[in-house]
Amino acid sequence: MATTAQLFEEPFDADEYIERLAWRTPGGGSKGGAEAFDPKKLLEEFVNHIEELKQLDERIQRKVEKLEQQCHREAKEFAHKVQDLQRSNQVAFQHFQELDEHISYVATKVCHLGDQLEGVNTPRQRAVEAQRLMTYFNEFLDGELRSDVFNNPDKIKEAADIIQKLHLIAQELPFDRFSDVKAKIASKYHDLERQLIQEFTAAQRRGEIGRMREVAAVLLHFKGYAHCVDVYIKQCQEAHVKEKLEETRHSDVEQYLKNLYDLYSRTTALAAKLTDFNLGSDKHTFLSKLIKNIFSCYLESYIDMERQYLQNRSGLILQRYYDSKNHQKRAVGTGSIQELKERIRQRTNLPLGPSIDTHGETFLSQEVVVNLLQETRHAFERCNKLSDPADLPKNAFSIFLLLVEYLCVDHIDYALEIGLSAIPSADAKNANLYFLDVVQQANTIFHLFDKQFNDNLMPLISSSPKLTECLHKKKEVIEQMEVKLDTGIDRTLNCMVGQMKHILVTEQKKTDFKPEDENNVMIQYTTACSKVCAYVSKQVERVRRSMDGKNVDTVLTELGVRFHRLIHEHLQQFSYSSMGGMLAICDVAEYRRSAKDFRVPLVLQLFDTLHALCNLLVVAPDNLKQVCSGEQLTNLDKNLLHAFVQLRVDYRSARLGRHFS
């Protein structure tokens, strides 16, 4: 291995260096490589390598000494060069000082000469200016303005400078001798001032900033300069408002309303901050007048555009929803014929008109409702800000009517109508009773509607006569919906009972309560009872999911009463042997267990009484009177008790009728 300086370049690892040296030495590896390990060869190689390293060190040291000597030599040469440069710089600095003193001397002479020239020229200029002003003054004195400067519109700047100076001179003249000329100068002064302001306004409208700067510089010396500032501010406001509103007024009404609300809100907020400054005793009236001048043409038509936009937007939201369902809205009939049909349907549950199959679709969408409420909320916010205080309740009420039309009538009420039309008849088999889903969603939606009524509408109308109209309209909407909800729930309950009745008719056999083998009955309750109870449990749970508050107990009470009536009438259709009576008692016990799910005391009490009545089917004849006088049966009509006793197979043979004589 050749020993060179490159072997020791960074990063250097001594262990790795030794390992590489040993590995390359024949017989020096840990395993000996191709030859067996030979420590003598390795030692000899290390000794020779150490000698090489010493020689390398000596060579490097000589090289270092040589480089150090060269560095010292170059440092001395550089120091001499720096000293020479410093001496040259000192000489240049001395020359610069001498030149600066000479320039100062010349400048002093020039300034002195300029002062002398100005002393001669200034009186001459003043005399020329005075002569010129006297010439123009004579024209006003003669009553004929012949100079081109007063007749050329392009020289209005020069004319303004002249008339401003003449106006100052005229103030010093006695009124009795120069009243006529003073009036003419004043008239020309105000005329030019007006022209300059008009020119400034026109330039601002054209966006010519340079021309505005020129005219403003001329007007600076006129009394009407403050009016120029007012015009500038007003023009800036009107130009900004017009630019933001006019471009969207007819192309994008939504953006127009947003821009109008934003600009008006920011302007009124600025006016509120400005009231902290001393703007005079009537600063509120002054600021209100300024705002009205800017926005009046837009605020006059605001509510019409708001209502038109809300109508179009709400209609579009609904149409998109029905299109997504591939649903063509049906025409909901109104008038006396429709009202008559509705009354008949409510009282008889007859399907007056074609029944439709909605395949479980409620046609109610919370997304649609949220979008409608959000659009209306924005409308209420804009109405509150942009309406005149006297018109605010009326405008808010008109927005509320649109919400009622599109949300309550066109969406909720329409869904209720479709839901009512889709409710099957009471004798339908395997009917999809999805109207409860409609009820659930309608309740949720109406809670959102009611929240917006209280949060967004009430603050706008609470202190106006429109409050009564709003409350009346809301009550009217609620009552109309409640009628349809009650009708749909009633018909749905009838369908539930009809489904129970279908199960009983299909599954209950006469031999269930009069078995052929009285001693070999192994079942606890009949198949019909089991299926009815399973169906009832599902419907009870469904009612709980669909209703809220007291409505749950009300509906479950009605369902429980009808359930009891059905079972009561069903049991009276059979004859009962002794073992059959026991099965009937087991069935009623199971029905009673289902009745507990209702959590309604009345329903449970009805089934308790029915269970007690079923005991009359199995009790010994001699104990009938005692059972009938028990706590649960003593208050019942004797004819009802007798009717149950008559269901016993042994009624005639045992002459049980004598126990009720």
GROMACS .gro file of C-alpha atoms in nm, residues 66-310:
model
  245
   66LYS     CA    1   0.833   2.637   0.277
   67LEU     CA    2   0.470   2.759   0.257
   68GLU     CA    3   0.508   2.957   0.584
   69GLN     CA    4   0.819   3.136   0.449
   70GLN     CA    5   0.632   3.222   0.129
   71CYS     CA    6   0.332   3.353   0.329
   72HIS     CA    7   0.556   3.584   0.541
   73ARG     CA    8   0.720   3.719   0.226
   74GLU     CA    9   0.387   3.795   0.056
   75ALA     CA   10   0.252   3.960   0.376
   76LYS     CA   11   0.545   4.207   0.379
   77GLU     CA   12   0.490   4.290   0.013
   78PHE     CA   13   0.113   4.350   0.073
   79ALA     CA   14   0.190   4.579   0.371
   80HIS     CA   15   0.419   4.795   0.152
   81LYS     CA   16   0.144   4.823  -0.111
   82VAL     CA   17  -0.110   4.935   0.153
   83GLN     CA   18   0.127   5.205   0.281
   84ASP     CA   19   0.174   5.337  -0.074
   85LEU     CA   20  -0.206   5.350  -0.125
   86GLN     CA   21  -0.259   5.537   0.202
   87ARG     CA   22  -0.004   5.802   0.098
   88SER     CA   23  -0.180   5.841  -0.240
   89ASN     CA   24  -0.521   5.875  -0.067
   90GLN     CA   25  -0.388   6.146   0.164
   91VAL     CA   26  -0.269   6.350  -0.133
   92ALA     CA   27  -0.606   6.308  -0.309
   93PHE     CA   28  -0.791   6.419   0.007
   94GLN     CA   29  -0.582   6.736   0.029
   95HIS     CA   30  -0.665   6.817  -0.336
   96PHE     CA   31  -1.038   6.759  -0.264
   97GLN     CA   32  -1.031   7.003   0.029
   98GLU     CA   33  -0.870   7.270  -0.187
   99LEU     CA   34  -1.138   7.214  -0.460
  100ASP     CA   35  -1.421   7.232  -0.205
  101GLU     CA   36  -1.293   7.565  -0.070
  102HIS     CA   37  -1.276   7.701  -0.423
  103ILE     CA   38  -1.635   7.586  -0.502
  104SER     CA   39  -1.764   7.748  -0.180
  105TYR     CA   40  -1.597   8.074  -0.275
  106VAL     CA   41  -1.755   8.070  -0.624
  107ALA     CA   42  -2.102   7.980  -0.483
  108THR     CA   43  -2.084   8.272  -0.242
  109LYS     CA   44  -2.009   8.507  -0.527
  110VAL     CA   45  -2.299   8.363  -0.736
  111CYS     CA   46  -2.550   8.397  -0.448
  112HIS     CA   47  -2.443   8.756  -0.391
  113LEU     CA   48  -2.485   8.828  -0.760
  114GLY     CA   49  -2.830   8.658  -0.760
  115ASP     CA   50  -2.942   8.869  -0.465
  116GLN     CA   51  -2.837   9.180  -0.651
  117LEU     CA   52  -3.023   9.070  -0.965
  118GLU     CA   53  -3.337   8.980  -0.765
  119GLY     CA   54  -3.326   9.318  -0.595
  120VAL     CA   55  -3.344   9.475  -0.938
  121ASN     CA   56  -3.587   9.224  -1.105
  122THR     CA   57  -3.851   9.185  -0.829
  123PRO     CA   58  -3.973   9.547  -0.834
  124ARG     CA   59  -3.977   9.529  -1.212
  125GLN     CA   60  -4.192   9.208  -1.206
  126ARG     CA   61  -4.426   9.360  -0.951
  127ALA     CA   62  -4.466   9.664  -1.166
  128VAL     CA   63  -4.542   9.449  -1.473
  129GLU     CA   64  -4.792   9.238  -1.274
  130ALA     CA   65  -4.956   9.552  -1.136
  131GLN     CA   66  -4.981   9.699  -1.486
  132ARG     CA   67  -5.134   9.376  -1.614
  133LEU     CA   68  -5.390   9.362  -1.330
  134MET     CA   69  -5.476   9.729  -1.387
  135THR     CA   70  -5.544   9.649  -1.754
  136TYR     CA   71  -5.784   9.371  -1.657
  137PHE     CA   72  -5.936   9.594  -1.385
  138ASN     CA   73  -6.008   9.859  -1.646
  139GLU     CA   74  -6.202   9.599  -1.849
  140PHE     CA   75  -6.424   9.531  -1.550
  141LEU     CA   76  -6.451   9.905  -1.493
  142ASP     CA   77  -6.563   9.958  -1.855
  143GLY     CA   78  -6.801   9.663  -1.832
  144GLU     CA   79  -6.656   9.485  -2.138
  145LEU     CA   80  -6.421   9.185  -2.097
  146ARG     CA   81  -6.215   9.200  -2.418
  147SER     CA   82  -5.912   8.992  -2.315
  148ASP     CA   83  -5.886   8.643  -2.459
  149VAL     CA   84  -5.806   8.501  -2.116
  150PHE     CA   85  -6.166   8.567  -2.002
  151ASN     CA   86  -6.329   8.436  -2.318
  152ASN     CA   87  -6.122   8.128  -2.399
  153PRO     CA   88  -6.234   7.817  -2.201
  154ASP     CA   89  -5.888   7.666  -2.244
  155LYS     CA   90  -5.735   7.953  -2.041
  156ILE     CA   91  -5.958   7.906  -1.737
  157LYS     CA   92  -5.657   7.838  -1.517
  158GLU     CA   93  -5.495   8.176  -1.606
  159ALA     CA   94  -5.830   8.352  -1.575
  160ALA     CA   95  -5.883   8.200  -1.230
  161ASP     CA   96  -5.543   8.328  -1.114
  162ILE     CA   97  -5.622   8.680  -1.239
  163ILE     CA   98  -5.975   8.698  -1.096
  164GLN     CA   99  -5.857   8.567  -0.761
  165LYS     CA  100  -5.603   8.851  -0.735
  166LEU     CA  101  -5.854   9.110  -0.858
  167HIS     CA  102  -6.102   8.986  -0.602
  168LEU     CA  103  -5.849   9.044  -0.323
  169ILE     CA  104  -5.772   9.396  -0.457
  170ALA     CA  105  -6.143   9.477  -0.485
  171GLN     CA  106  -6.192   9.401  -0.116
  172GLU     CA  107  -5.971   9.702  -0.033
  173LEU     CA  108  -6.155   9.951  -0.255
  174PRO     CA  109  -6.420  10.184  -0.108
  175PHE     CA  110  -6.770  10.058  -0.167
  176ASP     CA  111  -6.936  10.390  -0.255
  177ARG     CA  112  -6.714  10.459  -0.561
  178PHE     CA  113  -6.642  10.103  -0.681
  179SER     CA  114  -6.956   9.911  -0.587
  180ASP     CA  115  -7.037   9.830  -0.949
  181VAL     CA  116  -6.694   9.700  -1.043
  182LYS     CA  117  -6.666   9.507  -0.715
  183ALA     CA  118  -6.995   9.334  -0.797
  184LYS     CA  119  -6.876   9.244  -1.148
  185ILE     CA  120  -6.547   9.104  -1.016
  186ALA     CA  121  -6.732   8.906  -0.748
  187SER     CA  122  -6.974   8.770  -1.008
  188LYS     CA  123  -6.687   8.660  -1.233
  189TYR     CA  124  -6.510   8.515  -0.929
  190HIS     CA  125  -6.807   8.295  -0.837
  191ASP     CA  126  -6.869   8.203  -1.201
  192LEU     CA  127  -6.512   8.080  -1.248
  193GLU     CA  128  -6.525   7.902  -0.914
  194ARG     CA  129  -6.840   7.719  -1.026
  195GLN     CA  130  -6.681   7.629  -1.361
  196LEU     CA  131  -6.372   7.495  -1.188
  197ILE     CA  132  -6.580   7.276  -0.955
  198GLN     CA  133  -6.778   7.145  -1.253
  199GLU     CA  134  -6.455   7.075  -1.439
  200PHE     CA  135  -6.319   6.894  -1.132
  201THR     CA  136  -6.636   6.682  -1.109
  202ALA     CA  137  -6.628   6.598  -1.480
  203ALA     CA  138  -6.260   6.503  -1.462
  204GLN     CA  139  -6.330   6.279  -1.165
  205ARG     CA  140  -6.607   6.104  -1.352
  206ARG     CA  141  -6.374   6.052  -1.648
  207GLY     CA  142  -6.104   5.923  -1.416
  208GLU     CA  143  -5.852   6.192  -1.522
  209ILE     CA  144  -5.644   6.219  -1.207
  210GLY     CA  145  -5.392   6.464  -1.360
  211ARG     CA  146  -5.664   6.709  -1.460
  212MET     CA  147  -5.822   6.681  -1.115
  213ARG     CA  148  -5.486   6.768  -0.959
  214GLU     CA  149  -5.450   7.076  -1.182
  215VAL     CA  150  -5.800   7.208  -1.110
  216ALA     CA  151  -5.767   7.141  -0.737
  217ALA     CA  152  -5.440   7.340  -0.730
  218VAL     CA  153  -5.621   7.636  -0.888
  219LEU     CA  154  -5.919   7.605  -0.656
  220LEU     CA  155  -5.692   7.592  -0.352
  221HIS     CA  156  -5.689   7.974  -0.336
  222PHE     CA  157  -6.067   8.008  -0.378
  223LYS     CA  158  -6.322   8.018  -0.099
  224GLY     CA  159  -6.507   7.721  -0.254
  225TYR     CA  160  -6.216   7.480  -0.215
  226ALA     CA  161  -6.393   7.307   0.076
  227HIS     CA  162  -6.691   7.246  -0.154
  228CYS     CA  163  -6.450   7.081  -0.396
  229VAL     CA  164  -6.352   6.836  -0.121
  230ASP     CA  165  -6.720   6.761  -0.053
  231VAL     CA  166  -6.784   6.697  -0.422
  232TYR     CA  167  -6.483   6.467  -0.437
  233ILE     CA  168  -6.599   6.260  -0.139
  234LYS     CA  169  -6.955   6.237  -0.269
  235GLN     CA  170  -6.838   6.138  -0.616
  236CYS     CA  171  -6.607   5.873  -0.472
  237GLN     CA  172  -6.894   5.722  -0.272
  238GLU     CA  173  -7.144   5.731  -0.560
  239ALA     CA  174  -6.892   5.596  -0.812
  240HIS     CA  175  -6.795   5.307  -0.578
  241VAL     CA  176  -7.156   5.217  -0.492
  242LYS     CA  177  -7.268   5.240  -0.853
  243GLU     CA  178  -6.979   5.027  -0.974
  244LYS     CA  179  -7.051   4.756  -0.717
  245LEU     CA  180  -7.427   4.748  -0.767
  246GLU     CA  181  -7.509   4.833  -1.125
  247GLU     CA  182  -7.301   4.552  -1.275
  248THR     CA  183  -7.504   4.288  -1.087
  249ARG     CA  184  -7.842   4.458  -1.058
  250HIS     CA  185  -7.990   4.282  -1.360
  251SER     CA  186  -7.748   3.993  -1.413
  252ASP     CA  187  -7.707   3.845  -1.064
  253VAL     CA  188  -7.976   3.949  -0.819
  254GLU     CA  189  -7.834   3.739  -0.536
  255GLN     CA  190  -7.494   3.908  -0.559
  256TYR     CA  191  -7.664   4.247  -0.599
  257LEU     CA  192  -7.854   4.199  -0.272
  258LYS     CA  193  -7.538   4.082  -0.095
  259ASN     CA  194  -7.342   4.382  -0.225
  260LEU     CA  195  -7.618   4.625  -0.131
  261TYR     CA  196  -7.637   4.481   0.222
  262ASP     CA  197  -7.258   4.488   0.260
  263LEU     CA  198  -7.213   4.842   0.128
  264TYR     CA  199  -7.502   4.984   0.328
  265SER     CA  200  -7.386   4.809   0.648
  266ARG     CA  201  -7.032   4.938   0.608
  267THR     CA  202  -7.155   5.290   0.532
  268THR     CA  203  -7.382   5.304   0.837
  269ALA     CA  204  -7.101   5.163   1.052
  270LEU     CA  205  -6.872   5.439   0.924
  271ALA     CA  206  -7.139   5.699   0.997
  272ALA     CA  207  -7.166   5.566   1.353
  273LYS     CA  208  -6.789   5.612   1.399
  274LEU     CA  209  -6.803   5.962   1.249
  275THR     CA  210  -7.054   6.072   1.511
  276ASP     CA  211  -6.767   6.072   1.761
  277PHE     CA  212  -6.621   6.375   1.581
  278ASN     CA  213  -6.743   6.732   1.606
  279LEU     CA  214  -6.959   6.758   1.295
  280GLY     CA  215  -7.208   7.006   1.433
  281SER     CA  216  -7.522   6.986   1.643
  282ASP     CA  217  -7.723   6.804   1.375
  283LYS     CA  218  -7.453   6.553   1.281
  284HIS     CA  219  -7.694   6.256   1.290
  285THR     CA  220  -7.931   6.425   1.046
  286PHE     CA  221  -7.640   6.533   0.829
  287LEU     CA  222  -7.495   6.181   0.806
  288SER     CA  223  -7.835   6.022   0.749
  289LYS     CA  224  -7.902   6.263   0.465
  290LEU     CA  225  -7.570   6.180   0.301
  291ILE     CA  226  -7.640   5.806   0.321
  292LYS     CA  227  -7.991   5.855   0.187
  293ASN     CA  228  -7.863   6.055  -0.110
  294ILE     CA  229  -7.628   5.770  -0.202
  295PHE     CA  230  -7.858   5.470  -0.150
  296SER     CA  231  -8.211   5.607  -0.195
  297CYS     CA  232  -8.254   5.487  -0.555
  298TYR     CA  233  -8.154   5.134  -0.450
  299LEU     CA  234  -8.349   5.115  -0.123
  300GLU     CA  235  -8.677   5.216  -0.288
  301SER     CA  236  -8.685   4.898  -0.496
  302TYR     CA  237  -8.513   4.673  -0.241
  303ILE     CA  238  -8.809   4.478  -0.103
  304ASP     CA  239  -8.951   4.405  -0.449
  305MET     CA  240  -8.619   4.260  -0.562
  306GLU     CA  241  -8.584   4.069  -0.234
  307ARG     CA  242  -8.924   3.906  -0.272
  308GLN     CA  243  -8.869   3.830  -0.641
  309TYR     CA  244  -8.531   3.672  -0.569
  310LEU     CA  245  -8.668   3.471  -0.274
   0.00000   0.00000   0.00000
